[in-house]
Amino acid sequence: MKRTLFIAICLLLCFGADAKRRKSGPSKLTRTRAEAEMPAEAPVEPFDTIRPGSIRCSGYDKPNSSLRETFFVTNLDSLGVAGIGLEFEYYDMEGRQLHRASHELAIDVPAGETRAVSVSSWDRNNAFHYYRSEAPKRRRSSAYKVKSRVLYVVRRR
């Protein structure tokens, strides 16, 4: 109750100060200073979106109890990578599709280097494990396979 009352008083004080400032308006000096501090043009980061042949994903792992899927991203290009778009397709051991998920990752991978990456798992109930990962000993878990596909790569110029 005290906490709610404290938050309400703080909000009233903030809105009251904001309303008072709006009525009086900014001074000429303030406007001039703000205009003087604004850059003529906002800086823009130079990026290119390229085809995915320059990226390799490997070392995928997802044990049954994990809420994350981990893998490695290797940059085979001569320029650094700033982000990638990935798609994973999950299949049971008989080849039937279980799920499909897309991920957009803002990762920095310098030319010729590898980075470990993790994404949230599609398996929220911990009912599945990657077929190359160790199966749990005390609970039932279904094995699955995954296919990854790099949709796009964002690299620095």
PDB file of C-alpha atoms in Angstrom:
ATOM      1  CA  MET A   1       0.000   0.000   0.000  1.00  0.00           C
ATOM      2  CA  LYS A   2       2.820   2.404   0.917  1.00  0.00           C
ATOM      3  CA  ARG A   3       4.622   1.492  -2.279  1.00  0.00           C
ATOM      4  CA  THR A   4       1.574   2.231  -4.438  1.00  0.00           C
ATOM      5  CA  LEU A   5       1.033   5.563  -2.700  1.00  0.00           C
ATOM      6  CA  PHE A   6       4.706   6.471  -3.171  1.00  0.00           C
ATOM      7  CA  ILE A   7       4.546   5.674  -6.906  1.00  0.00           C
ATOM      8  CA  ALA A   8       1.354   7.716  -7.298  1.00  0.00           C
ATOM      9  CA  ILE A   9       2.928  10.752  -5.585  1.00  0.00           C
ATOM     10  CA  CYS A  10       6.052  10.482  -7.751  1.00  0.00           C
ATOM     11  CA  LEU A  11       3.935  10.364 -10.929  1.00  0.00           C
ATOM     12  CA  LEU A  12       1.938  13.421  -9.859  1.00  0.00           C
ATOM     13  CA  LEU A  13       5.121  15.365  -9.147  1.00  0.00           C
ATOM     14  CA  CYS A  14       6.620  14.406 -12.515  1.00  0.00           C
ATOM     15  CA  PHE A  15       3.499  15.318 -14.491  1.00  0.00           C
ATOM     16  CA  GLY A  16       3.123  18.570 -12.547  1.00  0.00           C
ATOM     17  CA  ALA A  17       6.691  19.646 -13.323  1.00  0.00           C
ATOM     18  CA  ASP A  18       6.265  18.694 -16.988  1.00  0.00           C
ATOM     19  CA  ALA A  19       3.013  20.693 -17.282  1.00  0.00           C
ATOM     20  CA  LYS A  20       4.619  23.769 -15.690  1.00  0.00           C
ATOM     21  CA  ARG A  21       7.554  23.578 -18.108  1.00  0.00           C
ATOM     22  CA  ARG A  22       5.211  23.256 -21.119  1.00  0.00           C
ATOM     23  CA  LYS A  23       3.217  26.362 -20.086  1.00  0.00           C
ATOM     24  CA  SER A  24       6.292  28.549 -19.815  1.00  0.00           C
ATOM     25  CA  GLY A  25       7.866  27.088 -22.976  1.00  0.00           C
ATOM     26  CA  PRO A  26      11.552  26.876 -23.731  1.00  0.00           C
ATOM     27  CA  SER A  27      13.562  30.053 -23.667  1.00  0.00           C
ATOM     28  CA  LYS A  28      15.192  31.490 -26.772  1.00  0.00           C
ATOM     29  CA  LEU A  29      18.588  30.574 -25.322  1.00  0.00           C
ATOM     30  CA  THR A  30      17.552  26.952 -24.839  1.00  0.00           C
ATOM     31  CA  ARG A  31      16.257  26.665 -28.389  1.00  0.00           C
ATOM     32  CA  THR A  32      19.418  28.162 -29.806  1.00  0.00           C
ATOM     33  CA  ARG A  33      21.665  25.888 -27.752  1.00  0.00           C
ATOM     34  CA  ALA A  34      19.678  22.782 -28.775  1.00  0.00           C
ATOM     35  CA  GLU A  35      19.814  23.769 -32.436  1.00  0.00           C
ATOM     36  CA  ALA A  36      23.538  24.458 -32.191  1.00  0.00           C
ATOM     37  CA  GLU A  37      24.209  21.027 -30.633  1.00  0.00           C
ATOM     38  CA  MET A  38      22.286  19.090 -33.293  1.00  0.00           C
ATOM     39  CA  PRO A  39      24.524  17.654 -35.989  1.00  0.00           C
ATOM     40  CA  ALA A  40      23.736  18.616 -39.568  1.00  0.00           C
ATOM     41  CA  GLU A  41      23.325  14.954 -40.523  1.00  0.00           C
ATOM     42  CA  ALA A  42      22.987  11.895 -38.301  1.00  0.00           C
ATOM     43  CA  PRO A  43      25.869   9.409 -38.768  1.00  0.00           C
ATOM     44  CA  VAL A  44      24.874   6.248 -40.600  1.00  0.00           C
ATOM     45  CA  GLU A  45      26.630   2.902 -40.162  1.00  0.00           C
ATOM     46  CA  PRO A  46      27.548   1.436 -43.555  1.00  0.00           C
ATOM     47  CA  PHE A  47      26.174  -2.104 -43.925  1.00  0.00           C
ATOM     48  CA  ASP A  48      25.620  -4.523 -46.808  1.00  0.00           C
ATOM     49  CA  THR A  49      23.239  -7.451 -46.924  1.00  0.00           C
ATOM     50  CA  ILE A  50      24.822 -10.317 -48.827  1.00  0.00           C
ATOM     51  CA  ARG A  51      24.056 -13.863 -49.801  1.00  0.00           C
ATOM     52  CA  PRO A  52      24.646 -16.490 -47.133  1.00  0.00           C
ATOM     53  CA  GLY A  53      27.546 -18.400 -48.732  1.00  0.00           C
ATOM     54  CA  SER A  54      30.047 -16.640 -46.487  1.00  0.00           C
ATOM     55  CA  ILE A  55      28.701 -18.092 -43.204  1.00  0.00           C
ATOM     56  CA  ARG A  56      28.904 -21.642 -41.843  1.00  0.00           C
ATOM     57  CA  CYS A  57      26.902 -22.919 -38.852  1.00  0.00           C
ATOM     58  CA  SER A  58      28.244 -25.962 -37.032  1.00  0.00           C
ATOM     59  CA  GLY A  59      28.398 -27.710 -33.657  1.00  0.00           C
ATOM     60  CA  TYR A  60      24.668 -27.545 -32.877  1.00  0.00           C
ATOM     61  CA  ASP A  61      23.673 -28.856 -29.425  1.00  0.00           C
ATOM     62  CA  LYS A  62      20.509 -28.956 -27.334  1.00  0.00           C
ATOM     63  CA  PRO A  63      20.330 -31.394 -24.411  1.00  0.00           C
ATOM     64  CA  ASN A  64      16.915 -32.337 -23.085  1.00  0.00           C
ATOM     65  CA  SER A  65      17.038 -30.083 -20.021  1.00  0.00           C
ATOM     66  CA  SER A  66      18.339 -27.006 -21.850  1.00  0.00           C
ATOM     67  CA  LEU A  67      16.218 -23.977 -22.660  1.00  0.00           C
ATOM     68  CA  ARG A  68      18.863 -22.787 -25.164  1.00  0.00           C
ATOM     69  CA  GLU A  69      20.137 -24.126 -28.466  1.00  0.00           C
ATOM     70  CA  THR A  70      23.839 -23.501 -29.000  1.00  0.00           C
ATOM     71  CA  PHE A  71      25.968 -23.603 -32.138  1.00  0.00           C
ATOM     72  CA  PHE A  72      28.974 -21.957 -33.780  1.00  0.00           C
ATOM     73  CA  VAL A  73      28.933 -19.345 -36.548  1.00  0.00           C
ATOM     74  CA  THR A  74      32.045 -19.115 -38.729  1.00  0.00           C
ATOM     75  CA  ASN A  75      32.664 -16.136 -41.007  1.00  0.00           C
ATOM     76  CA  LEU A  76      34.322 -17.367 -44.230  1.00  0.00           C
ATOM     77  CA  ASP A  77      34.322 -13.890 -45.812  1.00  0.00           C
ATOM     78  CA  SER A  78      37.095 -11.274 -45.852  1.00  0.00           C
ATOM     79  CA  LEU A  79      34.823  -8.669 -44.202  1.00  0.00           C
ATOM     80  CA  GLY A  80      33.345  -8.640 -40.695  1.00  0.00           C
ATOM     81  CA  VAL A  81      29.761  -9.737 -40.052  1.00  0.00           C
ATOM     82  CA  ALA A  82      27.368  -7.588 -37.988  1.00  0.00           C
ATOM     83  CA  GLY A  83      24.341  -9.904 -38.058  1.00  0.00           C
ATOM     84  CA  ILE A  84      22.702 -12.928 -39.645  1.00  0.00           C
ATOM     85  CA  GLY A  85      19.257 -14.314 -40.313  1.00  0.00           C
ATOM     86  CA  LEU A  86      18.852 -18.062 -39.685  1.00  0.00           C
ATOM     87  CA  GLU A  87      16.128 -20.604 -40.138  1.00  0.00           C
ATOM     88  CA  PHE A  88      16.021 -23.941 -38.315  1.00  0.00           C
ATOM     89  CA  GLU A  89      13.815 -26.860 -39.347  1.00  0.00           C
ATOM     90  CA  TYR A  90      13.330 -29.629 -36.794  1.00  0.00           C
ATOM     91  CA  TYR A  91      12.547 -33.235 -37.775  1.00  0.00           C
ATOM     92  CA  ASP A  92      11.857 -36.409 -35.839  1.00  0.00           C
ATOM     93  CA  MET A  93      14.028 -39.447 -36.530  1.00  0.00           C
ATOM     94  CA  GLU A  94      11.621 -40.595 -39.259  1.00  0.00           C
ATOM     95  CA  GLY A  95      11.934 -37.341 -41.196  1.00  0.00           C
ATOM     96  CA  ARG A  96       8.611 -35.734 -40.218  1.00  0.00           C
ATOM     97  CA  GLN A  97       8.768 -31.999 -39.594  1.00  0.00           C
ATOM     98  CA  LEU A  98       8.241 -30.996 -35.959  1.00  0.00           C
ATOM     99  CA  HIS A  99       8.775 -27.249 -36.108  1.00  0.00           C
ATOM    100  CA  ARG A 100      10.374 -24.355 -38.010  1.00  0.00           C
ATOM    101  CA  ALA A 101      11.887 -21.253 -36.398  1.00  0.00           C
ATOM    102  CA  SER A 102      13.600 -18.120 -37.721  1.00  0.00           C
ATOM    103  CA  HIS A 103      16.119 -16.057 -35.789  1.00  0.00           C
ATOM    104  CA  GLU A 104      17.662 -12.650 -36.450  1.00  0.00           C
ATOM    105  CA  LEU A 105      20.968 -12.366 -34.613  1.00  0.00           C
ATOM    106  CA  ALA A 106      23.015  -9.212 -34.122  1.00  0.00           C
ATOM    107  CA  ILE A 107      26.447 -10.759 -33.693  1.00  0.00           C
ATOM    108  CA  ASP A 108      29.924  -9.469 -34.410  1.00  0.00           C
ATOM    109  CA  VAL A 109      32.060 -12.052 -36.216  1.00  0.00           C
ATOM    110  CA  PRO A 110      35.347 -10.712 -37.614  1.00  0.00           C
ATOM    111  CA  ALA A 111      36.635 -12.070 -40.930  1.00  0.00           C
ATOM    112  CA  GLY A 112      37.825 -15.678 -40.682  1.00  0.00           C
ATOM    113  CA  GLU A 113      36.725 -16.132 -37.056  1.00  0.00           C
ATOM    114  CA  THR A 114      34.133 -18.240 -35.207  1.00  0.00           C
ATOM    115  CA  ARG A 115      31.718 -17.240 -32.432  1.00  0.00           C
ATOM    116  CA  ALA A 116      29.551 -19.348 -30.138  1.00  0.00           C
ATOM    117  CA  VAL A 117      25.872 -18.386 -30.355  1.00  0.00           C
ATOM    118  CA  SER A 118      22.762 -19.447 -28.461  1.00  0.00           C
ATOM    119  CA  VAL A 119      19.062 -18.905 -29.136  1.00  0.00           C
ATOM    120  CA  SER A 120      15.925 -19.762 -27.177  1.00  0.00           C
ATOM    121  CA  SER A 121      14.830 -23.338 -27.670  1.00  0.00           C
ATOM    122  CA  TRP A 122      11.683 -24.256 -29.567  1.00  0.00           C
ATOM    123  CA  ASP A 123      11.179 -27.113 -27.056  1.00  0.00           C
ATOM    124  CA  ARG A 124       9.640 -25.320 -24.048  1.00  0.00           C
ATOM    125  CA  ASN A 125       8.596 -28.567 -22.308  1.00  0.00           C
ATOM    126  CA  ASN A 126      12.019 -30.256 -22.448  1.00  0.00           C
ATOM    127  CA  ALA A 127      10.506 -33.223 -24.255  1.00  0.00           C
ATOM    128  CA  PHE A 128      13.155 -33.436 -26.995  1.00  0.00           C
ATOM    129  CA  HIS A 129      16.924 -33.663 -27.320  1.00  0.00           C
ATOM    130  CA  TYR A 130      19.197 -33.312 -30.318  1.00  0.00           C
ATOM    131  CA  TYR A 131      20.076 -36.798 -31.524  1.00  0.00           C
ATOM    132  CA  ARG A 132      23.836 -36.218 -31.082  1.00  0.00           C
ATOM    133  CA  SER A 133      23.361 -34.855 -27.550  1.00  0.00           C
ATOM    134  CA  GLU A 134      23.266 -37.162 -24.566  1.00  0.00           C
ATOM    135  CA  ALA A 135      19.789 -38.536 -23.846  1.00  0.00           C
ATOM    136  CA  PRO A 136      18.525 -38.025 -20.280  1.00  0.00           C
ATOM    137  CA  LYS A 137      18.869 -41.076 -18.045  1.00  0.00           C
ATOM    138  CA  ARG A 138      15.788 -40.665 -15.840  1.00  0.00           C
ATOM    139  CA  ARG A 139      13.176 -39.164 -18.106  1.00  0.00           C
ATOM    140  CA  ARG A 140      11.771 -39.916 -21.490  1.00  0.00           C
ATOM    141  CA  SER A 141      12.919 -37.736 -24.358  1.00  0.00           C
ATOM    142  CA  SER A 142      12.497 -37.906 -28.131  1.00  0.00           C
ATOM    143  CA  ALA A 143      15.477 -37.421 -30.407  1.00  0.00           C
ATOM    144  CA  TYR A 144      15.312 -34.982 -33.306  1.00  0.00           C
ATOM    145  CA  LYS A 145      17.468 -33.703 -36.153  1.00  0.00           C
ATOM    146  CA  VAL A 146      17.825 -30.123 -37.285  1.00  0.00           C
ATOM    147  CA  LYS A 147      18.610 -28.435 -40.594  1.00  0.00           C
ATOM    148  CA  SER A 148      19.919 -24.889 -40.522  1.00  0.00           C
ATOM    149  CA  ARG A 149      19.838 -22.388 -43.341  1.00  0.00           C
ATOM    150  CA  VAL A 150      21.408 -18.944 -43.373  1.00  0.00           C
ATOM    151  CA  LEU A 151      18.845 -16.563 -44.876  1.00  0.00           C
ATOM    152  CA  TYR A 152      20.986 -13.449 -45.035  1.00  0.00           C
ATOM    153  CA  VAL A 153      24.179 -11.903 -43.711  1.00  0.00           C
ATOM    154  CA  VAL A 154      24.699  -8.277 -42.722  1.00  0.00           C
ATOM    155  CA  ARG A 155      28.313  -7.266 -42.977  1.00  0.00           C
ATOM    156  CA  ARG A 156      30.282  -4.093 -42.393  1.00  0.00           C
ATOM    157  CA  ARG A 157      31.693  -2.324 -45.442  1.00  0.00           C
TER     158      ARG A 157
END
